[in-house]
Amino acid sequence: MSKHAAGIAGMGVFVPEKILTNADLEKMVDTSDEWIRVRTGIIERRIVEGDTATSDLAAEAAKNAIKDAGIKPEDIDLILVATSTPDMIFPSTACLVQSKLGIDGCAAFDLQAACTGFVYGMTVAAQFIETGMYETVLLIGADAFTRHINWEDRDTCILFGDGAGAVVLKRVEAGYGLISSYLAADGRGADLLKIPAGGSANPGSEETVRDKLHYVQMNGNAVFKFAVRILHEAAIGALANAGMLVEEIDYLVPHQANIRIIDSAAARLGIDKKKIIVNLERYGNTSTASIPLALNDLYLSGKLKQGDNLMLVGFGAGLTWGANIIKWY
Ligand code: UT7
């Protein structure tokens, strides 16, 4: 066992003020509140307005986490931002967040694993602490997917919302904090969920805009089937790595994409529904932010106690999937 373990010393979130309800969407595309509720579980979502970018959401969540952890921004050794909607291709959103926090010098970089970004980020961030290289890491999951949504496409525009969640990771007693991770990917599924233009393969041009290639494209049905199967696989993988049984998990915090995905995977795992944290009815799918937003709800509920085992499970574009098990300190 490593000498150092990485645990959550503080948490914070931020969502934009503007609420977009299912009723609002009924006026924009051929959909209904009932269809959205029944097929996804979503009732409303938060969306960015004006010039608000991912780094703005991330920086606000970070400030809240820093305050909650009782540290100073200067104490941070590394800022790691998991996002697939960076402010721009470069510089990294992490560098922009660093500047918004009024600090300099510490390491900063982005990590891209789509909706699995927070789980990948937790695993990566913890390595720096476990090796003893850093003491304090700020991990943020932030996305502003509604910036890349075609508001005429009812298949996708009803699903996404914007937000950010941050954790301050610090050294904790061995045996606590992040005790197990499972990460996986299958690039053969890259076409199932993507934004085709704006990168080096297909740089932005009049044609890409005309063909709406800078918007999110998704094969919803295929992603749905993948998600149900993989949420289960990721959970089992992390349990096996920890040498634990599903009964030992006190809370499951899944990526908040669709209530039917969560329910099916939970039934397959045989985990008590009362242990599952769900808030997608309020936020929709906020991609990388969804797990920390749900985790923060659990944190604020006051139910968490030392020794509780939490499981975070993510899945998304790439395709990517993964899970973390955290023993609460
Ligand atoms: O973060 C990870 C990424 N994303 C996900 O995890 C999303 C995974 N996929 C899903 O959540 C679901 O596939 C959706 C919610 C996107 C769609 O639900 P579905 O049950 O798979 O519906 P479907 O695509 O099979 O469509 C069923 C019907 C179709 O009509 P027909 O062909 O049966 O006449 C669609 O055209 O529902 C129609 N439909 C809609 N109707 C009203 C599709 N979108 C809408 C809509 N409102 N917004």
Tab-separated table of C-alpha atoms and ligand atoms in Angstrom:
chain	number	residue	atom	x	y	z
A	1	MET	CA	0.000	0.000	0.000
A	2	SER	CA	1.245	3.458	-0.875
A	3	LYS	CA	2.554	5.619	1.987
A	4	HIS	CA	0.244	8.450	1.038
A	5	ALA	CA	-3.418	8.342	0.142
A	6	ALA	CA	-5.487	11.066	-1.535
A	7	GLY	CA	-8.716	12.135	0.100
A	8	ILE	CA	-11.299	14.861	-0.425
A	9	ALA	CA	-10.570	17.767	1.913
A	10	GLY	CA	-13.200	20.121	0.507
A	11	MET	CA	-15.814	20.396	-2.191
A	12	GLY	CA	-17.635	23.115	-4.124
A	13	VAL	CA	-19.919	23.479	-7.116
A	14	PHE	CA	-21.227	26.177	-9.389
A	15	VAL	CA	-24.100	26.232	-11.881
A	16	PRO	CA	-25.293	29.131	-14.032
A	17	GLU	CA	-28.391	30.996	-12.872
A	18	LYS	CA	-30.441	30.576	-16.041
A	19	ILE	CA	-32.864	27.644	-15.870
A	20	LEU	CA	-34.179	26.015	-19.046
A	21	THR	CA	-37.263	23.913	-18.321
A	22	ASN	CA	-38.879	21.179	-20.365
A	23	ALA	CA	-41.722	23.637	-20.973
A	24	ASP	CA	-39.192	26.066	-22.502
A	25	LEU	CA	-37.945	23.283	-24.782
A	26	GLU	CA	-41.498	22.502	-25.889
A	27	LYS	CA	-41.487	25.955	-27.484
A	28	MET	CA	-38.189	25.315	-29.268
A	29	VAL	CA	-38.478	21.789	-30.722
A	30	ASP	CA	-41.117	19.117	-31.298
A	31	THR	CA	-40.977	17.547	-27.839
A	32	SER	CA	-43.011	17.388	-24.639
A	33	ASP	CA	-42.371	17.667	-20.941
A	34	GLU	CA	-43.813	14.178	-20.546
A	35	TRP	CA	-41.507	12.603	-23.168
A	36	ILE	CA	-38.429	14.192	-21.608
A	37	ARG	CA	-39.392	13.206	-18.044
A	38	VAL	CA	-40.295	9.636	-18.920
A	39	ARG	CA	-37.432	8.933	-21.355
A	40	THR	CA	-34.679	10.756	-19.411
A	41	GLY	CA	-35.838	11.845	-15.928
A	42	ILE	CA	-34.775	15.439	-16.632
A	43	ILE	CA	-37.072	18.318	-15.607
A	44	GLU	CA	-34.792	21.333	-15.957
A	45	ARG	CA	-31.179	22.229	-16.618
A	46	ARG	CA	-28.910	25.273	-16.098
A	47	ILE	CA	-27.415	26.970	-19.133
A	48	VAL	CA	-24.682	29.558	-19.553
A	49	GLU	CA	-25.541	32.967	-20.964
A	50	GLY	CA	-23.608	35.876	-22.429
A	51	ASP	CA	-19.865	35.340	-22.474
A	52	THR	CA	-19.739	32.851	-19.603
A	53	ALA	CA	-17.269	30.096	-20.472
A	54	THR	CA	-16.264	26.794	-18.906
A	55	SER	CA	-13.367	28.446	-17.040
A	56	ASP	CA	-15.837	30.826	-15.333
A	57	LEU	CA	-17.929	27.925	-14.030
A	58	ALA	CA	-14.772	26.038	-13.058
A	59	ALA	CA	-13.222	28.990	-11.208
A	60	GLU	CA	-16.385	29.614	-9.152
A	61	ALA	CA	-16.649	25.930	-8.197
A	62	ALA	CA	-12.944	26.000	-7.328
A	63	LYS	CA	-13.336	29.044	-5.062
A	64	ASN	CA	-16.129	27.264	-3.199
A	65	ALA	CA	-14.033	24.106	-2.804
A	66	ILE	CA	-10.983	26.081	-1.634
A	67	LYS	CA	-13.118	27.826	0.994
A	68	ASP	CA	-14.685	24.559	2.092
A	69	ALA	CA	-11.249	22.921	2.439
A	70	GLY	CA	-9.987	25.857	4.495
A	71	ILE	CA	-6.922	26.321	2.311
A	72	LYS	CA	-5.496	29.304	0.454
A	73	PRO	CA	-5.265	29.263	-3.355
A	74	GLU	CA	-1.481	29.547	-2.901
A	75	ASP	CA	-1.475	26.108	-1.209
A	76	ILE	CA	-2.457	24.382	-4.469
A	77	ASP	CA	0.300	22.381	-6.152
A	78	LEU	CA	-1.662	21.335	-9.235
A	79	ILE	CA	-4.867	22.428	-10.963
A	80	LEU	CA	-6.397	19.665	-13.044
A	81	VAL	CA	-9.476	20.496	-15.104
A	82	ALA	CA	-11.446	17.657	-16.657
A	83	THR	CA	-13.489	19.083	-19.513
A	84	SER	CA	-14.433	18.427	-23.107
A	85	THR	CA	-15.754	21.939	-23.654
A	86	PRO	CA	-12.601	23.991	-22.977
A	87	ASP	CA	-12.779	27.771	-23.437
A	88	MET	CA	-10.625	27.286	-26.535
A	89	ILE	CA	-8.388	24.623	-28.058
A	90	PHE	CA	-5.463	26.122	-26.168
A	91	PRO	CA	-4.330	27.383	-23.721
A	92	SER	CA	-5.778	24.901	-21.284
A	93	THR	CA	-8.818	25.790	-19.225
A	94	ALA	CA	-6.732	24.896	-16.158
A	95	CYS	CA	-4.363	27.812	-16.923
A	96	LEU	CA	-7.333	30.172	-17.307
A	97	VAL	CA	-8.745	28.961	-13.985
A	98	GLN	CA	-5.359	29.491	-12.338
A	99	SER	CA	-5.371	33.098	-13.492
A	100	LYS	CA	-8.981	33.567	-12.305
A	101	LEU	CA	-7.942	32.269	-8.881
A	102	GLY	CA	-5.211	34.923	-8.801
A	103	ILE	CA	-2.342	32.490	-8.428
A	104	ASP	CA	0.622	31.455	-10.527
A	105	GLY	CA	3.448	28.983	-10.481
A	106	CYS	CA	1.584	25.777	-9.666
A	107	ALA	CA	1.167	23.107	-12.351
A	108	ALA	CA	-2.009	23.260	-14.439
A	109	PHE	CA	-3.363	21.098	-17.216
A	110	ASP	CA	-6.584	19.747	-18.736
A	111	LEU	CA	-7.708	16.167	-19.063
A	112	GLN	CA	-10.248	15.037	-21.662
A	113	ALA	CA	-12.255	11.881	-21.108
A	114	ALA	CA	-15.725	13.299	-21.899
A	115	CYS	CA	-18.330	12.406	-19.270
A	116	THR	CA	-15.842	10.032	-17.589
A	117	GLY	CA	-13.500	12.976	-17.042
A	118	PHE	CA	-14.055	13.342	-13.320
A	119	VAL	CA	-13.346	9.649	-12.665
A	120	TYR	CA	-10.219	9.771	-14.841
A	121	GLY	CA	-9.268	13.049	-13.157
A	122	MET	CA	-9.659	11.643	-9.664
A	123	THR	CA	-7.402	8.734	-10.597
A	124	VAL	CA	-4.752	10.969	-12.182
A	125	ALA	CA	-4.857	13.588	-9.410
A	126	ALA	CA	-4.494	10.946	-6.700
A	127	GLN	CA	-1.299	9.590	-8.292
A	128	PHE	CA	0.495	12.891	-7.628
A	129	ILE	CA	-0.417	12.692	-3.966
A	130	GLU	CA	0.218	8.953	-3.617
A	131	THR	CA	3.731	9.300	-5.029
A	132	GLY	CA	4.420	12.166	-2.642
A	133	MET	CA	5.080	14.622	-5.483
A	134	TYR	CA	2.280	16.985	-4.457
A	135	GLU	CA	0.319	17.635	-1.278
A	136	THR	CA	-2.680	19.561	-2.548
A	137	VAL	CA	-4.430	19.077	-5.873
A	138	LEU	CA	-7.462	20.985	-7.119
A	139	LEU	CA	-9.546	18.762	-9.402
A	140	ILE	CA	-12.400	20.354	-11.324
A	141	GLY	CA	-14.996	18.778	-13.592
A	142	ALA	CA	-16.528	21.539	-15.701
A	143	ASP	CA	-18.478	21.660	-18.930
A	144	ALA	CA	-20.619	24.087	-20.898
A	145	PHE	CA	-22.100	21.642	-23.382
A	146	THR	CA	-24.998	23.916	-24.244
A	147	ARG	CA	-22.436	26.042	-26.124
A	148	HIS	CA	-22.188	23.192	-28.637
A	149	ILE	CA	-25.815	22.163	-28.905
A	150	ASN	CA	-27.960	22.456	-31.992
A	151	TRP	CA	-31.140	23.876	-30.469
A	152	GLU	CA	-33.086	22.490	-33.428
A	153	ASP	CA	-32.024	18.887	-32.735
A	154	ARG	CA	-34.491	17.360	-30.288
A	155	ASP	CA	-32.367	14.205	-29.978
A	156	THR	CA	-29.658	16.122	-28.121
A	157	CYS	CA	-30.855	19.566	-27.029
A	158	ILE	CA	-33.110	18.228	-24.264
A	159	LEU	CA	-30.307	16.337	-22.541
A	160	PHE	CA	-27.520	18.695	-21.631
A	161	GLY	CA	-26.927	21.368	-19.011
A	162	ASP	CA	-23.905	23.327	-17.809
A	163	GLY	CA	-22.049	23.326	-14.501
A	164	ALA	CA	-18.884	22.657	-12.558
A	165	GLY	CA	-17.814	20.752	-9.476
A	166	ALA	CA	-14.468	20.869	-7.723
A	167	VAL	CA	-12.674	18.938	-5.016
A	168	VAL	CA	-9.524	19.723	-3.094
A	169	LEU	CA	-7.512	16.530	-2.690
A	170	LYS	CA	-4.998	16.231	0.123
A	171	ARG	CA	-2.994	13.533	1.858
A	172	VAL	CA	-5.034	11.408	4.211
A	173	GLU	CA	-4.266	8.403	6.366
A	174	ALA	CA	-3.503	5.296	4.261
A	175	GLY	CA	-6.600	3.161	3.786
A	176	TYR	CA	-8.842	6.225	3.413
A	177	GLY	CA	-9.499	8.427	0.398
A	178	LEU	CA	-9.250	6.939	-3.091
A	179	ILE	CA	-8.809	3.219	-2.543
A	180	SER	CA	-9.546	1.836	-5.982
A	181	SER	CA	-9.949	2.917	-9.600
A	182	TYR	CA	-10.949	1.231	-12.818
A	183	LEU	CA	-10.474	3.040	-16.131
A	184	ALA	CA	-11.267	1.864	-19.643
A	185	ALA	CA	-11.862	3.079	-23.192
A	186	ASP	CA	-12.864	1.769	-26.606
A	187	GLY	CA	-11.960	4.150	-29.413
A	188	ARG	CA	-13.882	2.024	-31.915
A	189	GLY	CA	-16.972	3.784	-30.574
A	190	ALA	CA	-15.604	7.271	-31.242
A	191	ASP	CA	-18.276	8.037	-33.850
A	192	LEU	CA	-21.198	7.440	-31.481
A	193	LEU	CA	-20.846	10.755	-29.681
A	194	LYS	CA	-18.759	13.614	-30.981
A	195	ILE	CA	-18.372	17.188	-32.178
A	196	PRO	CA	-16.949	16.567	-35.649
A	197	ALA	CA	-15.540	19.999	-36.502
A	198	GLY	CA	-13.275	22.513	-34.829
A	199	GLY	CA	-10.282	20.210	-34.370
A	200	SER	CA	-7.305	19.437	-36.600
A	201	ALA	CA	-9.238	16.784	-38.562
A	202	ASN	CA	-11.903	19.243	-39.610
A	203	PRO	CA	-11.019	22.832	-38.697
A	204	GLY	CA	-13.818	25.355	-38.465
A	205	SER	CA	-14.827	26.768	-41.859
A	206	GLU	CA	-17.890	28.192	-43.544
A	207	GLU	CA	-18.688	24.649	-44.699
A	208	THR	CA	-18.448	23.108	-41.234
A	209	VAL	CA	-20.768	25.763	-39.881
A	210	ARG	CA	-23.170	25.331	-42.798
A	211	ASP	CA	-23.227	21.558	-42.235
A	212	LYS	CA	-23.682	22.029	-38.468
A	213	LEU	CA	-20.551	19.994	-37.768
A	214	HIS	CA	-19.594	22.110	-34.763
A	215	TYR	CA	-22.576	20.743	-32.812
A	216	VAL	CA	-22.839	17.631	-30.642
A	217	GLN	CA	-23.818	14.565	-32.661
A	218	MET	CA	-24.983	11.452	-30.870
A	219	ASN	CA	-26.338	8.017	-31.642
A	220	GLY	CA	-28.509	8.055	-28.510
A	221	ASN	CA	-29.703	4.491	-28.730
A	222	ALA	CA	-26.245	2.973	-29.135
A	223	VAL	CA	-24.847	5.141	-26.321
A	224	PHE	CA	-27.761	4.098	-24.115
A	225	LYS	CA	-27.065	0.384	-24.599
A	226	PHE	CA	-23.335	0.894	-24.093
A	227	ALA	CA	-23.966	2.909	-20.922
A	228	VAL	CA	-26.132	0.295	-19.218
A	229	ARG	CA	-23.592	-2.458	-19.913
A	230	ILE	CA	-20.540	-0.414	-19.067
A	231	LEU	CA	-21.778	1.219	-15.865
A	232	HIS	CA	-22.068	-2.299	-14.505
A	233	GLU	CA	-18.643	-3.328	-15.837
A	234	ALA	CA	-16.928	-0.246	-14.387
A	235	ALA	CA	-18.506	-0.775	-10.979
A	236	ILE	CA	-17.521	-4.461	-10.912
A	237	GLY	CA	-13.989	-3.536	-12.042
A	238	ALA	CA	-13.464	-1.029	-9.238
A	239	LEU	CA	-14.931	-3.434	-6.668
A	240	ALA	CA	-12.582	-6.200	-7.842
A	241	ASN	CA	-9.570	-3.860	-7.656
A	242	ALA	CA	-10.554	-2.959	-4.086
A	243	GLY	CA	-11.381	-6.556	-3.101
A	244	MET	CA	-14.857	-5.412	-2.083
A	245	LEU	CA	-18.422	-6.577	-2.563
A	246	VAL	CA	-21.219	-4.353	-3.834
A	247	GLU	CA	-22.912	-4.665	-0.411
A	248	GLU	CA	-19.988	-2.747	1.104
A	249	ILE	CA	-20.774	0.355	-0.977
A	250	ASP	CA	-22.710	2.944	1.040
A	251	TYR	CA	-23.357	5.405	-1.799
A	252	LEU	CA	-23.205	5.142	-5.567
A	253	VAL	CA	-22.694	8.409	-7.443
A	254	PRO	CA	-23.232	7.668	-11.142
A	255	HIS	CA	-22.847	9.963	-14.148
A	256	GLN	CA	-26.212	11.683	-14.521
A	257	ALA	CA	-27.181	11.066	-18.146
A	258	ASN	CA	-30.527	9.306	-18.014
A	259	ILE	CA	-32.527	7.886	-15.099
A	260	ARG	CA	-33.286	4.750	-17.120
A	261	ILE	CA	-29.557	4.070	-17.543
A	262	ILE	CA	-29.019	4.482	-13.790
A	263	ASP	CA	-32.016	2.311	-12.867
A	264	SER	CA	-31.087	-0.523	-15.241
A	265	ALA	CA	-27.462	-0.584	-14.161
A	266	ALA	CA	-28.440	-0.427	-10.481
A	267	ALA	CA	-30.817	-3.366	-10.895
A	268	ARG	CA	-28.066	-5.341	-12.624
A	269	LEU	CA	-25.595	-4.505	-9.858
A	270	GLY	CA	-28.135	-5.420	-7.203
A	271	ILE	CA	-27.552	-2.214	-5.261
A	272	ASP	CA	-30.256	-0.687	-3.062
A	273	LYS	CA	-31.810	2.303	-4.870
A	274	LYS	CA	-31.656	4.324	-1.642
A	275	LYS	CA	-27.860	4.292	-1.951
A	276	ILE	CA	-27.871	5.940	-5.382
A	277	ILE	CA	-27.464	9.694	-5.666
A	278	VAL	CA	-29.540	11.214	-8.457
A	279	ASN	CA	-30.002	14.899	-9.275
A	280	LEU	CA	-30.357	14.858	-13.047
A	281	GLU	CA	-33.930	16.127	-12.769
A	282	ARG	CA	-32.455	19.525	-11.790
A	283	TYR	CA	-29.334	19.705	-13.947
A	284	GLY	CA	-29.667	17.340	-16.923
A	285	ASN	CA	-26.461	15.819	-18.240
A	286	THR	CA	-23.663	18.213	-17.259
A	287	SER	CA	-20.982	15.853	-18.593
A	288	THR	CA	-17.815	16.060	-16.476
A	289	ALA	CA	-19.595	18.137	-13.832
A	290	SER	CA	-22.361	15.619	-13.213
A	291	ILE	CA	-20.537	13.363	-10.748
A	292	PRO	CA	-19.150	16.185	-8.564
A	293	LEU	CA	-22.544	17.946	-8.623
A	294	ALA	CA	-24.220	14.780	-7.335
A	295	LEU	CA	-21.391	14.099	-4.890
A	296	ASN	CA	-21.811	17.605	-3.496
A	297	ASP	CA	-25.520	16.950	-2.884
A	298	LEU	CA	-24.560	13.897	-0.847
A	299	TYR	CA	-21.884	15.903	0.990
A	300	LEU	CA	-24.343	18.678	1.864
A	301	SER	CA	-26.965	16.167	3.032
A	302	GLY	CA	-24.805	15.571	6.108
A	303	LYS	CA	-25.250	11.797	5.741
A	304	LEU	CA	-21.613	11.022	4.981
A	305	LYS	CA	-19.625	9.630	7.881
A	306	GLN	CA	-16.045	8.537	8.276
A	307	GLY	CA	-15.453	5.079	6.823
A	308	ASP	CA	-18.354	5.228	4.338
A	309	ASN	CA	-17.492	3.732	0.952
A	310	LEU	CA	-18.511	5.834	-2.046
A	311	MET	CA	-18.426	4.676	-5.607
A	312	LEU	CA	-18.248	7.143	-8.507
A	313	VAL	CA	-19.069	5.681	-11.932
A	314	GLY	CA	-18.742	7.481	-15.249
A	315	PHE	CA	-19.223	6.699	-18.940
A	316	GLY	CA	-19.198	8.775	-22.073
A	317	ALA	CA	-17.722	9.697	-25.413
A	318	GLY	CA	-14.519	8.091	-26.527
A	319	LEU	CA	-15.955	5.705	-25.629
A	320	THR	CA	-14.691	5.926	-22.066
A	321	TRP	CA	-15.820	4.492	-18.761
A	322	GLY	CA	-14.509	4.072	-15.243
A	323	ALA	CA	-15.146	4.030	-11.528
A	324	ASN	CA	-13.536	5.141	-8.274
A	325	ILE	CA	-14.071	3.832	-4.764
A	326	ILE	CA	-13.430	6.364	-2.013
A	327	LYS	CA	-13.389	5.643	1.702
A	328	TRP	CA	-14.657	8.828	3.290
A	329	TYR	CA	-12.210	10.423	5.699
B	1	UT7	O1	-23.200	11.427	-21.188
B	1	UT7	C1	-23.292	10.278	-21.978
B	1	UT7	C2	-23.926	10.594	-23.239
B	1	UT7	N1	-25.296	10.463	-23.482
B	1	UT7	C3	-26.147	9.561	-22.989
B	1	UT7	O2	-25.913	8.824	-22.103
B	1	UT7	C4	-27.461	9.482	-23.687
B	1	UT7	C5	-27.856	8.056	-23.947
B	1	UT7	N2	-29.092	7.938	-24.672
B	1	UT7	C6	-30.287	8.294	-24.148
B	1	UT7	O3	-30.383	8.771	-23.039
B	1	UT7	C7	-31.511	7.994	-24.962
B	1	UT7	O4	-31.149	7.216	-26.057
B	1	UT7	C8	-32.254	9.269	-25.439
B	1	UT7	C9	-32.898	9.958	-24.271
B	1	UT7	C10	-31.303	10.194	-26.165
B	1	UT7	C11	-33.361	8.857	-26.413
B	1	UT7	O5	-34.234	7.935	-25.781
B	1	UT7	P1	-34.655	6.595	-26.506
B	1	UT7	O6	-35.597	5.905	-25.629
B	1	UT7	O7	-33.379	5.864	-26.885
B	1	UT7	O8	-35.425	7.132	-27.751
B	1	UT7	P2	-35.155	6.823	-29.292
B	1	UT7	O9	-33.929	7.533	-29.747
B	1	UT7	O10	-35.249	5.344	-29.509
B	1	UT7	O11	-36.417	7.499	-29.904
B	1	UT7	C12	-37.746	7.040	-29.665
B	1	UT7	C13	-38.695	7.986	-30.362
B	1	UT7	C14	-38.309	8.284	-31.803
B	1	UT7	O12	-39.473	8.400	-32.551
B	1	UT7	P3	-39.960	7.185	-33.482
B	1	UT7	O13	-38.843	6.974	-34.442
B	1	UT7	O14	-40.173	6.036	-32.558
B	1	UT7	O15	-41.201	7.732	-34.088
B	1	UT7	C15	-37.645	9.636	-31.716
B	1	UT7	O16	-37.728	10.372	-32.913
B	1	UT7	O17	-38.691	9.251	-29.692
B	1	UT7	C16	-38.441	10.294	-30.626
B	1	UT7	N3	-37.713	11.360	-29.946
B	1	UT7	C17	-38.334	12.342	-29.297
B	1	UT7	N4	-39.645	12.616	-29.088
B	1	UT7	C18	-39.943	13.694	-28.359
B	1	UT7	C19	-36.384	11.547	-29.855
B	1	UT7	N5	-36.118	12.655	-29.144
B	1	UT7	C20	-37.324	13.173	-28.790
B	1	UT7	C21	-37.708	14.291	-28.042
B	1	UT7	N6	-39.026	14.517	-27.853
B	1	UT7	N7	-36.804	15.145	-27.513
